[in-house]
PDB file of C-alpha atoms in Angstrom:
ATOM      1  CA  UNK A   1     112.571 158.215  68.395  1.00 46.00           C
ATOM      2  CA  UNK A   2     116.176 156.882  67.919  1.00 53.00           C
ATOM      3  CA  UNK A   3     118.088 155.822  71.105  1.00 57.00           C
ATOM      4  CA  UNK A   4     115.005 156.453  73.349  1.00 64.00           C
ATOM      5  CA  UNK A   5     116.115 155.691  76.796  1.00 71.00           C
ATOM      6  CA  UNK A   6     114.495 152.979  78.978  1.00 72.00           C
ATOM      7  CA  UNK A   7     113.197 155.492  81.461  1.00 83.00           C
ATOM      8  CA  UNK A   8     110.659 156.588  78.599  1.00 88.00           C
ATOM      9  CA  UNK A   9     109.387 153.281  77.981  1.00 89.00           C
ATOM     10  CA  UNK A  10     105.996 152.602  79.820  1.00 91.00           C
ATOM     11  CA  UNK A  11     106.151 149.387  82.155  1.00 89.00           C
ATOM     12  CA  UNK A  12     104.193 146.463  81.288  1.00 90.00           C
ATOM     13  CA  UNK A  13     101.539 147.339  83.945  1.00 92.00           C
ATOM     14  CA  UNK A  14     100.894 150.750  82.249  1.00 92.00           C
ATOM     15  CA  UNK A  15      97.124 151.664  81.214  1.00 93.00           C
ATOM     16  CA  UNK A  16      95.790 153.717  78.395  1.00 94.00           C
ATOM     17  CA  UNK A  17      95.263 157.318  79.381  1.00 94.00           C
ATOM     18  CA  UNK A  18      91.623 158.562  80.041  1.00 93.00           C
ATOM     19  CA  UNK A  19      90.472 162.000  79.442  1.00 95.00           C
ATOM     20  CA  UNK A  20      88.981 163.561  82.432  1.00 93.00           C
ATOM     21  CA  UNK A  21      85.221 164.180  82.066  1.00 94.00           C
ATOM     22  CA  UNK A  22      85.764 167.929  82.998  1.00 91.00           C
ATOM     23  CA  UNK A  23      88.772 168.333  80.567  1.00 92.00           C
ATOM     24  CA  UNK A  24      88.257 171.119  78.014  1.00 93.00           C
ATOM     25  CA  UNK A  25      86.329 170.105  74.737  1.00 95.00           C
ATOM     26  CA  UNK A  26      88.253 169.243  71.490  1.00 96.00           C
ATOM     27  CA  UNK A  27      89.110 172.413  69.886  1.00 96.00           C
ATOM     28  CA  UNK A  28      89.013 174.657  73.026  1.00 95.00           C
ATOM     29  CA  UNK A  29      91.696 176.993  73.549  1.00 93.00           C
ATOM     30  CA  UNK A  30      93.500 176.150  76.942  1.00 89.00           C
ATOM     31  CA  UNK A  31      94.995 179.543  77.583  1.00 83.00           C
ATOM     32  CA  UNK A  32      98.022 180.366  79.728  1.00 82.00           C
ATOM     33  CA  UNK A  33      98.185 178.193  82.852  1.00 74.00           C
ATOM     34  CA  UNK A  34     100.119 180.992  84.454  1.00 74.00           C
ATOM     35  CA  UNK A  35     100.670 184.773  83.231  1.00 80.00           C
ATOM     36  CA  UNK A  36     104.451 184.615  83.812  1.00 79.00           C
ATOM     37  CA  UNK A  37     105.106 181.237  82.241  1.00 81.00           C
ATOM     38  CA  UNK A  38     107.824 181.627  79.659  1.00 82.00           C
ATOM     39  CA  UNK A  39     106.153 179.043  77.295  1.00 83.00           C
ATOM     40  CA  UNK A  40     102.296 180.117  77.439  1.00 82.00           C
ATOM     41  CA  UNK A  41     102.059 183.299  79.527  1.00 83.00           C
ATOM     42  CA  UNK A  42     101.284 186.756  78.086  1.00 85.00           C
ATOM     43  CA  UNK A  43     103.381 188.474  80.854  1.00 85.00           C
ATOM     44  CA  UNK A  44     106.692 187.323  79.319  1.00 82.00           C
ATOM     45  CA  UNK A  45     107.914 189.728  76.774  1.00 88.00           C
ATOM     46  CA  UNK A  46     110.232 187.457  75.028  1.00 88.00           C
ATOM     47  CA  UNK A  47     108.195 184.190  75.859  1.00 88.00           C
ATOM     48  CA  UNK A  48     106.971 181.744  73.270  1.00 90.00           C
ATOM     49  CA  UNK A  49     103.066 182.780  73.803  1.00 89.00           C
ATOM     50  CA  UNK A  50     102.293 179.167  72.942  1.00 91.00           C
ATOM     51  CA  UNK A  51      98.552 178.662  71.967  1.00 91.00           C
ATOM     52  CA  UNK A  52      97.478 175.250  72.906  1.00 94.00           C
ATOM     53  CA  UNK A  53      94.177 173.705  72.037  1.00 96.00           C
ATOM     54  CA  UNK A  54      92.596 170.574  73.358  1.00 96.00           C
ATOM     55  CA  UNK A  55      92.473 167.581  70.736  1.00 97.00           C
ATOM     56  CA  UNK A  56      90.730 164.346  70.691  1.00 96.00           C
ATOM     57  CA  UNK A  57      91.419 161.828  73.283  1.00 95.00           C
ATOM     58  CA  UNK A  58      94.402 162.888  75.474  1.00 96.00           C
ATOM     59  CA  UNK A  59      95.938 165.067  72.844  1.00 97.00           C
ATOM     60  CA  UNK A  60      96.576 168.790  72.184  1.00 97.00           C
ATOM     61  CA  UNK A  61      97.916 171.029  69.472  1.00 97.00           C
ATOM     62  CA  UNK A  62      99.722 174.257  69.804  1.00 96.00           C
ATOM     63  CA  UNK A  63     101.623 176.728  67.734  1.00 95.00           C
ATOM     64  CA  UNK A  64     104.171 179.522  68.248  1.00 91.00           C
ATOM     65  CA  UNK A  65     106.066 181.727  65.766  1.00 94.00           C
ATOM     66  CA  UNK A  66     109.864 182.026  66.303  1.00 95.00           C
ATOM     67  CA  UNK A  67     110.706 185.528  67.051  1.00 94.00           C
ATOM     68  CA  UNK A  68     114.346 187.019  66.708  1.00 95.00           C
ATOM     69  CA  UNK A  69     114.627 186.916  70.607  1.00 93.00           C
ATOM     70  CA  UNK A  70     114.377 183.026  70.086  1.00 95.00           C
ATOM     71  CA  UNK A  71     117.348 182.609  67.974  1.00 95.00           C
ATOM     72  CA  UNK A  72     120.530 180.644  68.512  1.00 93.00           C
ATOM     73  CA  UNK A  73     122.513 180.675  65.312  1.00 93.00           C
ATOM     74  CA  UNK A  74     121.642 183.623  63.043  1.00 95.00           C
ATOM     75  CA  UNK A  75     118.234 183.443  61.702  1.00 96.00           C
ATOM     76  CA  UNK A  76     117.474 180.019  63.328  1.00 97.00           C
ATOM     77  CA  UNK A  77     115.674 179.028  66.599  1.00 96.00           C
ATOM     78  CA  UNK A  78     117.557 178.081  69.517  1.00 96.00           C
ATOM     79  CA  UNK A  79     117.535 174.500  70.290  1.00 96.00           C
ATOM     80  CA  UNK A  80     116.686 175.209  73.941  1.00 96.00           C
ATOM     81  CA  UNK A  81     113.617 177.275  72.762  1.00 96.00           C
ATOM     82  CA  UNK A  82     112.478 174.497  70.664  1.00 97.00           C
ATOM     83  CA  UNK A  83     112.742 171.946  73.699  1.00 97.00           C
ATOM     84  CA  UNK A  84     110.836 174.504  75.832  1.00 94.00           C
ATOM     85  CA  UNK A  85     108.141 174.748  73.139  1.00 96.00           C
ATOM     86  CA  UNK A  86     107.859 170.664  73.264  1.00 97.00           C
ATOM     87  CA  UNK A  87     107.843 170.644  77.170  1.00 94.00           C
ATOM     88  CA  UNK A  88     105.334 173.296  77.289  1.00 93.00           C
ATOM     89  CA  UNK A  89     102.877 171.474  74.844  1.00 95.00           C
ATOM     90  CA  UNK A  90     103.535 168.129  76.581  1.00 95.00           C
ATOM     91  CA  UNK A  91     102.847 169.643  79.940  1.00 92.00           C
ATOM     92  CA  UNK A  92      99.563 171.006  78.656  1.00 92.00           C
ATOM     93  CA  UNK A  93      98.497 167.378  78.357  1.00 94.00           C
ATOM     94  CA  UNK A  94      98.041 167.163  82.112  1.00 90.00           C
ATOM     95  CA  UNK A  95      95.281 169.528  81.870  1.00 89.00           C
ATOM     96  CA  UNK A  96      93.303 167.008  79.963  1.00 93.00           C
ATOM     97  CA  UNK A  97      93.914 164.492  82.851  1.00 92.00           C
ATOM     98  CA  UNK A  98      93.279 167.069  85.518  1.00 88.00           C
ATOM     99  CA  UNK A  99      96.576 166.162  87.018  1.00 87.00           C
ATOM    100  CA  UNK A 100      99.169 168.213  88.491  1.00 83.00           C
ATOM    101  CA  UNK A 101     102.466 166.906  87.166  1.00 89.00           C
ATOM    102  CA  UNK A 102     106.058 168.111  86.557  1.00 88.00           C
ATOM    103  CA  UNK A 103     108.640 167.077  83.910  1.00 91.00           C
ATOM    104  CA  UNK A 104     110.819 164.234  84.987  1.00 92.00           C
ATOM    105  CA  UNK A 105     112.439 163.558  81.680  1.00 94.00           C
ATOM    106  CA  UNK A 106     112.539 165.165  78.124  1.00 96.00           C
ATOM    107  CA  UNK A 107     114.192 163.559  75.197  1.00 96.00           C
ATOM    108  CA  UNK A 108     114.332 165.709  72.138  1.00 96.00           C
ATOM    109  CA  UNK A 109     115.388 165.048  68.517  1.00 97.00           C
ATOM    110  CA  UNK A 110     116.154 167.936  66.349  1.00 97.00           C
ATOM    111  CA  UNK A 111     115.359 166.853  62.829  1.00 97.00           C
ATOM    112  CA  UNK A 112     115.751 170.110  60.939  1.00 97.00           C
ATOM    113  CA  UNK A 113     116.559 173.924  61.489  1.00 97.00           C
ATOM    114  CA  UNK A 114     113.634 176.057  62.320  1.00 97.00           C
ATOM    115  CA  UNK A 115     114.119 179.630  60.792  1.00 97.00           C
ATOM    116  CA  UNK A 116     113.144 182.882  62.653  1.00 97.00           C
ATOM    117  CA  UNK A 117     109.694 184.023  61.392  1.00 97.00           C
ATOM    118  CA  UNK A 118     108.479 180.365  61.014  1.00 97.00           C
ATOM    119  CA  UNK A 119     105.329 178.926  62.776  1.00 96.00           C
ATOM    120  CA  UNK A 120     106.016 175.706  64.416  1.00 96.00           C
ATOM    121  CA  UNK A 121     102.981 173.603  64.747  1.00 97.00           C
ATOM    122  CA  UNK A 122     103.036 171.182  67.761  1.00 98.00           C
ATOM    123  CA  UNK A 123     100.971 168.105  68.574  1.00 98.00           C
ATOM    124  CA  UNK A 124     101.374 165.925  71.568  1.00 98.00           C
ATOM    125  CA  UNK A 125      99.573 162.978  73.188  1.00 97.00           C
ATOM    126  CA  UNK A 126      99.742 160.919  76.284  1.00 97.00           C
ATOM    127  CA  UNK A 127     100.567 157.394  75.394  1.00 96.00           C
ATOM    128  CA  UNK A 128     100.335 155.627  78.849  1.00 96.00           C
ATOM    129  CA  UNK A 129      99.929 156.101  82.623  1.00 95.00           C
ATOM    130  CA  UNK A 130     101.610 154.083  85.209  1.00 94.00           C
ATOM    131  CA  UNK A 131     100.621 155.214  88.860  1.00 91.00           C
ATOM    132  CA  UNK A 132     102.147 158.584  89.061  1.00 90.00           C
ATOM    133  CA  UNK A 133     104.079 158.496  85.844  1.00 94.00           C
ATOM    134  CA  UNK A 134     102.513 159.833  82.527  1.00 96.00           C
ATOM    135  CA  UNK A 135     104.237 159.037  79.375  1.00 96.00           C
ATOM    136  CA  UNK A 136     103.704 161.253  76.352  1.00 96.00           C
ATOM    137  CA  UNK A 137     105.205 162.238  72.808  1.00 97.00           C
ATOM    138  CA  UNK A 138     105.114 165.310  70.662  1.00 98.00           C
ATOM    139  CA  UNK A 139     106.231 166.558  67.189  1.00 98.00           C
ATOM    140  CA  UNK A 140     106.923 169.907  65.794  1.00 98.00           C
ATOM    141  CA  UNK A 141     106.307 170.669  62.176  1.00 98.00           C
ATOM    142  CA  UNK A 142     107.097 173.894  60.239  1.00 98.00           C
ATOM    143  CA  UNK A 143     104.310 175.889  58.792  1.00 94.00           C
ATOM    144  CA  UNK A 144     101.301 173.476  59.673  1.00 94.00           C
ATOM    145  CA  UNK A 145     100.365 170.025  60.636  1.00 95.00           C
ATOM    146  CA  UNK A 146     101.490 168.670  57.390  1.00 96.00           C
ATOM    147  CA  UNK A 147     104.707 170.518  57.093  1.00 97.00           C
ATOM    148  CA  UNK A 148     108.220 169.152  57.387  1.00 98.00           C
ATOM    149  CA  UNK A 149     109.144 167.514  60.690  1.00 98.00           C
ATOM    150  CA  UNK A 150     111.529 169.759  62.677  1.00 98.00           C
ATOM    151  CA  UNK A 151     111.592 168.376  66.294  1.00 98.00           C
ATOM    152  CA  UNK A 152     110.114 165.415  68.112  1.00 97.00           C
ATOM    153  CA  UNK A 153     110.081 164.478  71.871  1.00 97.00           C
ATOM    154  CA  UNK A 154     109.127 161.773  74.327  1.00 97.00           C
ATOM    155  CA  UNK A 155     108.549 162.785  77.848  1.00 96.00           C
ATOM    156  CA  UNK A 156     107.890 161.290  81.243  1.00 95.00           C
ATOM    157  CA  UNK A 157     105.849 163.456  83.803  1.00 94.00           C
ATOM    158  CA  UNK A 158     105.313 162.680  87.504  1.00 92.00           C
ATOM    159  CA  UNK A 159     102.303 163.531  89.540  1.00 89.00           C
ATOM    160  CA  UNK A 160     102.919 165.867  92.378  1.00 81.00           C
ATOM    161  CA  UNK A 161     101.002 167.577  95.131  1.00 66.00           C
ATOM    162  CA  UNK A 162     100.591 171.363  95.041  1.00 58.00           C
ATOM    163  CA  UNK A 163     102.717 171.469  97.979  1.00 55.00           C
ATOM    164  CA  UNK A 164     105.722 170.902  95.536  1.00 52.00           C
ATOM    165  CA  UNK A 165     105.275 174.288  94.113  1.00 54.00           C
ATOM    166  CA  UNK A 166     104.788 175.885  97.484  1.00 54.00           C
ATOM    167  CA  UNK A 167     107.904 174.518  99.014  1.00 56.00           C
ATOM    168  CA  UNK A 168     110.214 175.109  95.929  1.00 56.00           C
ATOM    169  CA  UNK A 169     108.835 178.294  94.447  1.00 59.00           C
ATOM    170  CA  UNK A 170     109.725 181.910  95.280  1.00 59.00           C
ATOM    171  CA  UNK A 171     107.497 183.072  98.120  1.00 65.00           C
ATOM    172  CA  UNK A 172     106.237 186.302  96.482  1.00 69.00           C
ATOM    173  CA  UNK A 173     105.005 184.498  93.275  1.00 65.00           C
ATOM    174  CA  UNK A 174     103.471 181.560  95.258  1.00 64.00           C
ATOM    175  CA  UNK A 175     101.551 184.180  97.429  1.00 64.00           C
ATOM    176  CA  UNK A 176     100.345 186.133  94.354  1.00 64.00           C
ATOM    177  CA  UNK A 177      99.175 182.766  92.537  1.00 64.00           C
ATOM    178  CA  UNK A 178      97.345 181.490  95.733  1.00 65.00           C
ATOM    179  CA  UNK A 179      95.676 184.810  96.364  1.00 68.00           C
ATOM    180  CA  UNK A 180      94.116 184.863  92.730  1.00 67.00           C
ATOM    181  CA  UNK A 181      90.286 184.885  93.401  1.00 72.00           C
ATOM    182  CA  UNK A 182      89.818 182.851  90.122  1.00 68.00           C
ATOM    183  CA  UNK A 183      89.651 179.167  91.369  1.00 63.00           C
ATOM    184  CA  UNK A 184      90.602 177.682  88.090  1.00 61.00           C
ATOM    185  CA  UNK A 185      93.449 180.238  87.260  1.00 61.00           C
ATOM    186  CA  UNK A 186      94.651 179.492  90.861  1.00 60.00           C
ATOM    187  CA  UNK A 187      94.777 175.726  90.167  1.00 62.00           C
ATOM    188  CA  UNK A 188      96.341 176.002  86.702  1.00 62.00           C
ATOM    189  CA  UNK A 189      99.244 178.236  88.012  1.00 61.00           C
ATOM    190  CA  UNK A 190     100.739 175.217  89.529  1.00 60.00           C
ATOM    191  CA  UNK A 191     100.041 172.803  86.768  1.00 56.00           C
ATOM    192  CA  UNK A 192     103.087 171.836  84.734  1.00 50.00           C
ATOM    193  CA  UNK A 193     106.311 173.104  85.467  1.00 44.00           C
ATOM    194  CA  UNK A 194     109.044 171.577  87.902  1.00 38.00           C
TER     195      UNK A 194
END
């Protein structure tokens, strides 16, 4: 990354991330953390519908196909959509740590345009953990894992309590998510978004 801020550099006392023993197995599809999430939820008509799989260690892969509703310039993905795809993929890493965390900082480099109809292949990994801070990086390539680099990012996630979402979210959505009888879905609903 060129010009990465000091806030994204792990401190000297940071440790190597450790995959939680109950994390999904490598290759397992993580599924949507929340049905109405713009990044991964099936309930969003124009959402990314990102499909994320657990990787080795503390890594994930994800894919999404750029739709006409995702364009900025004619025929090209909007930069904000690409940043959202990176953020969603990076946020999914927290499921491997079994940590509830929110995006604290996201720096994105846009390397090449991504055309409508292209499938963006994303790879992300946690690089370090320091107390409540989780440092991670991601890349997005056009067409597959060996395709041309289109976007890359570094991020800092901050561990929070579930109460963060309860205090800041809209009451009706919070109530609906909290009343879900599926314990796993209920916990995952509050997994990654600020």
